[in-house]
PDB file of C-alpha atoms in Angstrom:
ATOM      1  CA  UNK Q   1      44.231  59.763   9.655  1.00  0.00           C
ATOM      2  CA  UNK Q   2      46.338  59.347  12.600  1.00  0.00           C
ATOM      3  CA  UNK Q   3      48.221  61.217  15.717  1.00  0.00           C
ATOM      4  CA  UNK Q   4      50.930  61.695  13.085  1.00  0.00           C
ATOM      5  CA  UNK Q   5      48.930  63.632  10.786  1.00  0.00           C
ATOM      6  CA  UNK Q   6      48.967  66.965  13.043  1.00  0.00           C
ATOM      7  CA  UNK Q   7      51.400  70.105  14.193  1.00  0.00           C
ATOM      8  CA  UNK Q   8      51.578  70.817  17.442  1.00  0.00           C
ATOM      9  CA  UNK Q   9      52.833  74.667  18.954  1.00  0.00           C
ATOM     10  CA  UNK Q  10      55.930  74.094  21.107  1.00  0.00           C
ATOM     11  CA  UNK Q  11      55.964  76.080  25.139  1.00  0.00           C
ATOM     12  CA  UNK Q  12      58.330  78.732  23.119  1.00  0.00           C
ATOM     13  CA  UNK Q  13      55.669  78.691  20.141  1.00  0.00           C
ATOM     14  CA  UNK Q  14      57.489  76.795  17.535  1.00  0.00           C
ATOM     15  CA  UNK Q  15      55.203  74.315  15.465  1.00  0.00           C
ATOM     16  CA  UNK Q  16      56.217  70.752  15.615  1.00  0.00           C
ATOM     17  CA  UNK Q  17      54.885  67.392  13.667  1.00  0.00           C
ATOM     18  CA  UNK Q  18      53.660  64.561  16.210  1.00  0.00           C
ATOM     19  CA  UNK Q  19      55.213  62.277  12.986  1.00  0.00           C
ATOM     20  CA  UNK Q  20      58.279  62.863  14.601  1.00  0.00           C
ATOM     21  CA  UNK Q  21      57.168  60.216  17.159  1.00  0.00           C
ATOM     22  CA  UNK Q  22      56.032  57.784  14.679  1.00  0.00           C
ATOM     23  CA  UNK Q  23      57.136  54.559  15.668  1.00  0.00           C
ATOM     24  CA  UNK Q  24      56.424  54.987  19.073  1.00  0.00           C
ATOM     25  CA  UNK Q  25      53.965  54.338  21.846  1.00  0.00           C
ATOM     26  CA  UNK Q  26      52.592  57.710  23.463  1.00  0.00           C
ATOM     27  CA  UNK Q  27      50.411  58.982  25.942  1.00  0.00           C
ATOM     28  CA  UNK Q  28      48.914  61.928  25.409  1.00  0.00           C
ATOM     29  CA  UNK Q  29      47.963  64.188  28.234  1.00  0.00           C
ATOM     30  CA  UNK Q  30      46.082  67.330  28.881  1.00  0.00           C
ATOM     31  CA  UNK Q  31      47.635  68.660  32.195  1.00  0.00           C
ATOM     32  CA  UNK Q  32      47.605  71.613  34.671  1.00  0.00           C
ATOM     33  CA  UNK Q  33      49.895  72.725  37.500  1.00  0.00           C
ATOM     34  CA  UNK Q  34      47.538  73.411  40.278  1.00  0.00           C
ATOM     35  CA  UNK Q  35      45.334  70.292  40.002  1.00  0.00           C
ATOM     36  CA  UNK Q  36      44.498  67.448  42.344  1.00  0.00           C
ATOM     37  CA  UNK Q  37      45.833  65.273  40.049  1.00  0.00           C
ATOM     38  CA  UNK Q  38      49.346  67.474  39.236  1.00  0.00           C
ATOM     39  CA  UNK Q  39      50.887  64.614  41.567  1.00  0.00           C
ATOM     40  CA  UNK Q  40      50.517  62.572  38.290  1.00  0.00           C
ATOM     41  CA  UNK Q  41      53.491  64.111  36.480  1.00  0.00           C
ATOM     42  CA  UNK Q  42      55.623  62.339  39.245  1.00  0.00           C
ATOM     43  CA  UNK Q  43      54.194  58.809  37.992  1.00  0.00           C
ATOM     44  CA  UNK Q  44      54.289  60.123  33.984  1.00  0.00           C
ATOM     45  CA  UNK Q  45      57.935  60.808  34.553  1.00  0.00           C
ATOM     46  CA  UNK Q  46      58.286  57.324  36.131  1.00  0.00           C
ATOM     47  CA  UNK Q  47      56.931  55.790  33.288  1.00  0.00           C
ATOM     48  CA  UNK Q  48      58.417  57.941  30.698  1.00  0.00           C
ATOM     49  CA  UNK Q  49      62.074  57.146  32.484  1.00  0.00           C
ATOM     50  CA  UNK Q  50      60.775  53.071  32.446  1.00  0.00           C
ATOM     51  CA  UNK Q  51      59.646  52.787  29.119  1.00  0.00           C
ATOM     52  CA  UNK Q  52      61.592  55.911  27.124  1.00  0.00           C
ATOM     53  CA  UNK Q  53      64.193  53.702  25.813  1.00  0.00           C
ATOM     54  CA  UNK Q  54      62.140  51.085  24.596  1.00  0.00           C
ATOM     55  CA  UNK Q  55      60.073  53.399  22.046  1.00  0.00           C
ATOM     56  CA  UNK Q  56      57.751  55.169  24.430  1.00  0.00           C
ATOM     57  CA  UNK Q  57      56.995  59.207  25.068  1.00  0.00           C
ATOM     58  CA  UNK Q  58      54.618  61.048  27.530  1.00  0.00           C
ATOM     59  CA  UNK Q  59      53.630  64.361  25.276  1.00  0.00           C
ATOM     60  CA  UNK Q  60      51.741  66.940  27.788  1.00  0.00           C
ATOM     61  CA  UNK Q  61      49.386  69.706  27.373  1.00  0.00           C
ATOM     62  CA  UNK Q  62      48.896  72.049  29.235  1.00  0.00           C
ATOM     63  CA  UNK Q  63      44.956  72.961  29.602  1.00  0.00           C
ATOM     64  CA  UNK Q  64      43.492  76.133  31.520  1.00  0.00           C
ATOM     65  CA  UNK Q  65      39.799  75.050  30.794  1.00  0.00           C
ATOM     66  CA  UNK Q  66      39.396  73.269  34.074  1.00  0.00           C
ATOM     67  CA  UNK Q  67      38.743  75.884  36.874  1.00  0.00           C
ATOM     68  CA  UNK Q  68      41.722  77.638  35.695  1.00  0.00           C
ATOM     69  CA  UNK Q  69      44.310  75.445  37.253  1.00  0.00           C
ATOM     70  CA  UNK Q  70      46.543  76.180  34.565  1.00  0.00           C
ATOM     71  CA  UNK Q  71      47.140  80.083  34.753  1.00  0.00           C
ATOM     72  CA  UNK Q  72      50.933  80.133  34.105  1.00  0.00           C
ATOM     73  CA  UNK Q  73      52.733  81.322  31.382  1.00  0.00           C
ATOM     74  CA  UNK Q  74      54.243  78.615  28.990  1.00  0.00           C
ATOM     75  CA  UNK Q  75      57.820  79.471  30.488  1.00  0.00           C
ATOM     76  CA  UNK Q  76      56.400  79.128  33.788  1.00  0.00           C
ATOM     77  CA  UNK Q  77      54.642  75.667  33.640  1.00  0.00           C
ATOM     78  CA  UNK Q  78      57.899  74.468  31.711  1.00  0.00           C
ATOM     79  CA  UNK Q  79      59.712  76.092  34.613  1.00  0.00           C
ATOM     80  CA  UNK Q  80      57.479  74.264  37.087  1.00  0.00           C
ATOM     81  CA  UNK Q  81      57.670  70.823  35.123  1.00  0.00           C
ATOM     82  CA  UNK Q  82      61.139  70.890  35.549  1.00  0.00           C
ATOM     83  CA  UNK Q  83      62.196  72.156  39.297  1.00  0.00           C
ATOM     84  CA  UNK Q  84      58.926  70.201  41.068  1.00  0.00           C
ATOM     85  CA  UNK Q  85      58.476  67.061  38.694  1.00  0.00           C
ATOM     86  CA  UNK Q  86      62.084  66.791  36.607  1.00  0.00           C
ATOM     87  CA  UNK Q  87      60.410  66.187  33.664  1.00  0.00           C
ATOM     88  CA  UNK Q  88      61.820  64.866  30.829  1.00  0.00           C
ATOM     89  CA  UNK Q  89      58.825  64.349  28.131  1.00  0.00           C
ATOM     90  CA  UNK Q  90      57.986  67.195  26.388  1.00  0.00           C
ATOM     91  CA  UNK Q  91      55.513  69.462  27.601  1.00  0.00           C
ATOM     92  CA  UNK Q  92      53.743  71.937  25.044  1.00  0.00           C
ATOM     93  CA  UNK Q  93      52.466  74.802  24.696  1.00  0.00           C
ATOM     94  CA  UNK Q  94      48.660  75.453  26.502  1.00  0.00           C
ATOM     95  CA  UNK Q  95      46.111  74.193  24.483  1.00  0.00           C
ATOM     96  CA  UNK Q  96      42.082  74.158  24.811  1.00  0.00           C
ATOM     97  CA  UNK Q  97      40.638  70.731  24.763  1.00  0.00           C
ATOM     98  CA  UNK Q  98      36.963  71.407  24.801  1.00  0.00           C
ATOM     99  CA  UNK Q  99      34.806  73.728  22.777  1.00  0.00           C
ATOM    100  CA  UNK Q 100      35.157  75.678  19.066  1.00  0.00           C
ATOM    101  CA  UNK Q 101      38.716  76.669  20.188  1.00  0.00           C
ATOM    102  CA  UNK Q 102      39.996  73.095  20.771  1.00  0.00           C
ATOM    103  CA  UNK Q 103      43.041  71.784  19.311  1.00  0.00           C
ATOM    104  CA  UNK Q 104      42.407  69.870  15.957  1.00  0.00           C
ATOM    105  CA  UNK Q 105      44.712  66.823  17.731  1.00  0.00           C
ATOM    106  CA  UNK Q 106      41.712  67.135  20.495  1.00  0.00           C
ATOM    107  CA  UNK Q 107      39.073  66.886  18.489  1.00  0.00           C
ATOM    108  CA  UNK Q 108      40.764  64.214  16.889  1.00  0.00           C
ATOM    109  CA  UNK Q 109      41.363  62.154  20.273  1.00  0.00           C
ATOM    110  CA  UNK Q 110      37.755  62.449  21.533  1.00  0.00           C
ATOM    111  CA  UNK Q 111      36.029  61.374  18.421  1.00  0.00           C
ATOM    112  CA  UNK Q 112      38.203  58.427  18.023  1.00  0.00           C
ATOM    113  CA  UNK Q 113      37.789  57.832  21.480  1.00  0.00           C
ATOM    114  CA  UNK Q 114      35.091  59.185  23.187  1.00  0.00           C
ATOM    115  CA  UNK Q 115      34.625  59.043  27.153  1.00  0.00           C
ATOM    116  CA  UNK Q 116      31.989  57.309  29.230  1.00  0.00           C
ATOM    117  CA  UNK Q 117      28.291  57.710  27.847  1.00  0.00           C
ATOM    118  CA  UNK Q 118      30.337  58.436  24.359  1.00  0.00           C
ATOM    119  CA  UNK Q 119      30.517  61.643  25.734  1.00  0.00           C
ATOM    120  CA  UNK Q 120      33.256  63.668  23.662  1.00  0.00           C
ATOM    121  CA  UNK Q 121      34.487  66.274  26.105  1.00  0.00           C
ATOM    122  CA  UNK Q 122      36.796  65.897  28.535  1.00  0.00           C
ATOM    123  CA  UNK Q 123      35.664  65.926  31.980  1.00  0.00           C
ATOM    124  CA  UNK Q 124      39.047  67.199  33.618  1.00  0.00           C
ATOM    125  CA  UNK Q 125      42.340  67.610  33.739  1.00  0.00           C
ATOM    126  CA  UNK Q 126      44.868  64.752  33.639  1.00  0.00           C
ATOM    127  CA  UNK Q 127      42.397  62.670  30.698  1.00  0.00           C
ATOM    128  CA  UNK Q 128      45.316  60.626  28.897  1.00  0.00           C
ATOM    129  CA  UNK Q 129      45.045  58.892  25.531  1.00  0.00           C
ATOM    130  CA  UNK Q 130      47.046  55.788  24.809  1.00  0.00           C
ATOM    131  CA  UNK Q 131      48.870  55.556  21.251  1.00  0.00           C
ATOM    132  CA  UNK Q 132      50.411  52.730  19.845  1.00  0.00           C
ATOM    133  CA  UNK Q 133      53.037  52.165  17.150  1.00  0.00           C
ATOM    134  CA  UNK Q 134      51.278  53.160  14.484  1.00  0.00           C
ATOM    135  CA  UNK Q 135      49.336  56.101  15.560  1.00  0.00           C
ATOM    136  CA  UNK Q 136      46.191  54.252  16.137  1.00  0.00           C
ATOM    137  CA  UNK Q 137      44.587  55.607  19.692  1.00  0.00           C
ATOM    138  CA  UNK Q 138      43.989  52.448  21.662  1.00  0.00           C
ATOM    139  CA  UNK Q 139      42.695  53.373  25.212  1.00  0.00           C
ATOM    140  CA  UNK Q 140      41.245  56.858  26.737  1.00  0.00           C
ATOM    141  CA  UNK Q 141      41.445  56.723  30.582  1.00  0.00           C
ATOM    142  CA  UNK Q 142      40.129  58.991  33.533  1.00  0.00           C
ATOM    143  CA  UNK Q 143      41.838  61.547  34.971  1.00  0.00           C
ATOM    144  CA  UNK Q 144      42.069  59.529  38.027  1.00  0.00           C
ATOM    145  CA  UNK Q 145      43.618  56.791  36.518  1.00  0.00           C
ATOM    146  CA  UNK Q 146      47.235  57.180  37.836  1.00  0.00           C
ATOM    147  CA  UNK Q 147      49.885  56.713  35.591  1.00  0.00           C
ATOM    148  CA  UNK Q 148      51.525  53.367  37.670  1.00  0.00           C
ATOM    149  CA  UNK Q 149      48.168  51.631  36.635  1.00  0.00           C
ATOM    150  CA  UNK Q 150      48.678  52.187  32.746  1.00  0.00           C
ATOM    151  CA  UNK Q 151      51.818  50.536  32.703  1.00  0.00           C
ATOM    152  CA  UNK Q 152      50.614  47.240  31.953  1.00  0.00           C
ATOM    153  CA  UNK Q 153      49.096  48.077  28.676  1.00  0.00           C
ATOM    154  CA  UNK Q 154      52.358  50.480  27.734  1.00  0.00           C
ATOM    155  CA  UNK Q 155      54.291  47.306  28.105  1.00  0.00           C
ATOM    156  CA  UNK Q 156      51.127  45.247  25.977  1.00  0.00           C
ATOM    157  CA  UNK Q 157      52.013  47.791  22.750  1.00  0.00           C
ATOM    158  CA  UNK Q 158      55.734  47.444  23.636  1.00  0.00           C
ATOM    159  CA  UNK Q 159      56.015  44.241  24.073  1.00  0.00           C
ATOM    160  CA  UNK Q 160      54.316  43.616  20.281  1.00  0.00           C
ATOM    161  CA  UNK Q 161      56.853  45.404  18.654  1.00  0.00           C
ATOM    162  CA  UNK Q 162      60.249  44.892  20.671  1.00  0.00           C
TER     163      UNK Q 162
END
């Protein structure tokens, strides 16, 4: 089993297959708009615009479980992706991370990957999930790991297969 093995709901609710990445490095992140860490999406753009033509996507999802700091709309977070952050990398529809509601990809991540004390949930908003070529998850980091500081290992996986 890999990333490419599951369907993800689109912001306007179509379903798509993450195998339509295959090939490519990703970084998977649950995000919200009205976070202390929304900043972020300024630094996942950067590194989506750094590395996008060398095989690389961000894929975002929006999360409401963490104090509610996700309360929009899907139209409306696209909306604010777009006019605050100019984001290109596709940002899906609102997902749960946690609980008996999670998203299958979710509980997918955090069992392959589980946090510090092997903890399985995720702690906040802004938890990313590195991916490499092949699906494989290689790295979970903290949602206060920024973005800039993750670009080394992008360019690791990259750098492998370019």
């Amino acid at each position: 089993m890999s990333v490419y093995d599951f369907t993800v709901a689109t912001a306007d609710g179509n379903e798509t297959a993450l195998r339509a990445y295959q090939g490519q490095v990703i970084l998977i992140v649950n995000t919200a708009s009205k976070c202390g860490f929304t900043p972020q999406y300024k630094g996942l753009q950067e590194l989506q615009v750094r590395f996008s033509e060398r095989g690389f996507t961000v894929l975002a999802f929006p999360c409401n479980q963490f104090g509610h700091q996700e309360p929009g709309t899907n139209q409306e977070i696209q909306d604010f992706c777009k006019l605050t952050y100019d984001v290109t990398f596709p940002v899906f529809g609102k997902v749960d991370v946690n609980g008996d509601e999670a998203h299958p990809l979710f509980k997918y991540l955090k069992r392959a990957v589980p946090g510090i004390l092997n903890s399985e949930s995720i702690k906040w908003n802004f938890t990313k999930f590195l991916v490499d070529q092949n699906g494989e998850i290689v790295k979970r980091y903290a949602p206060q790991t920024t973005p800039d500081s993750i670009a080394d290992d992008i360019e690791n996986l990259i750098g492998i297969h370019s």
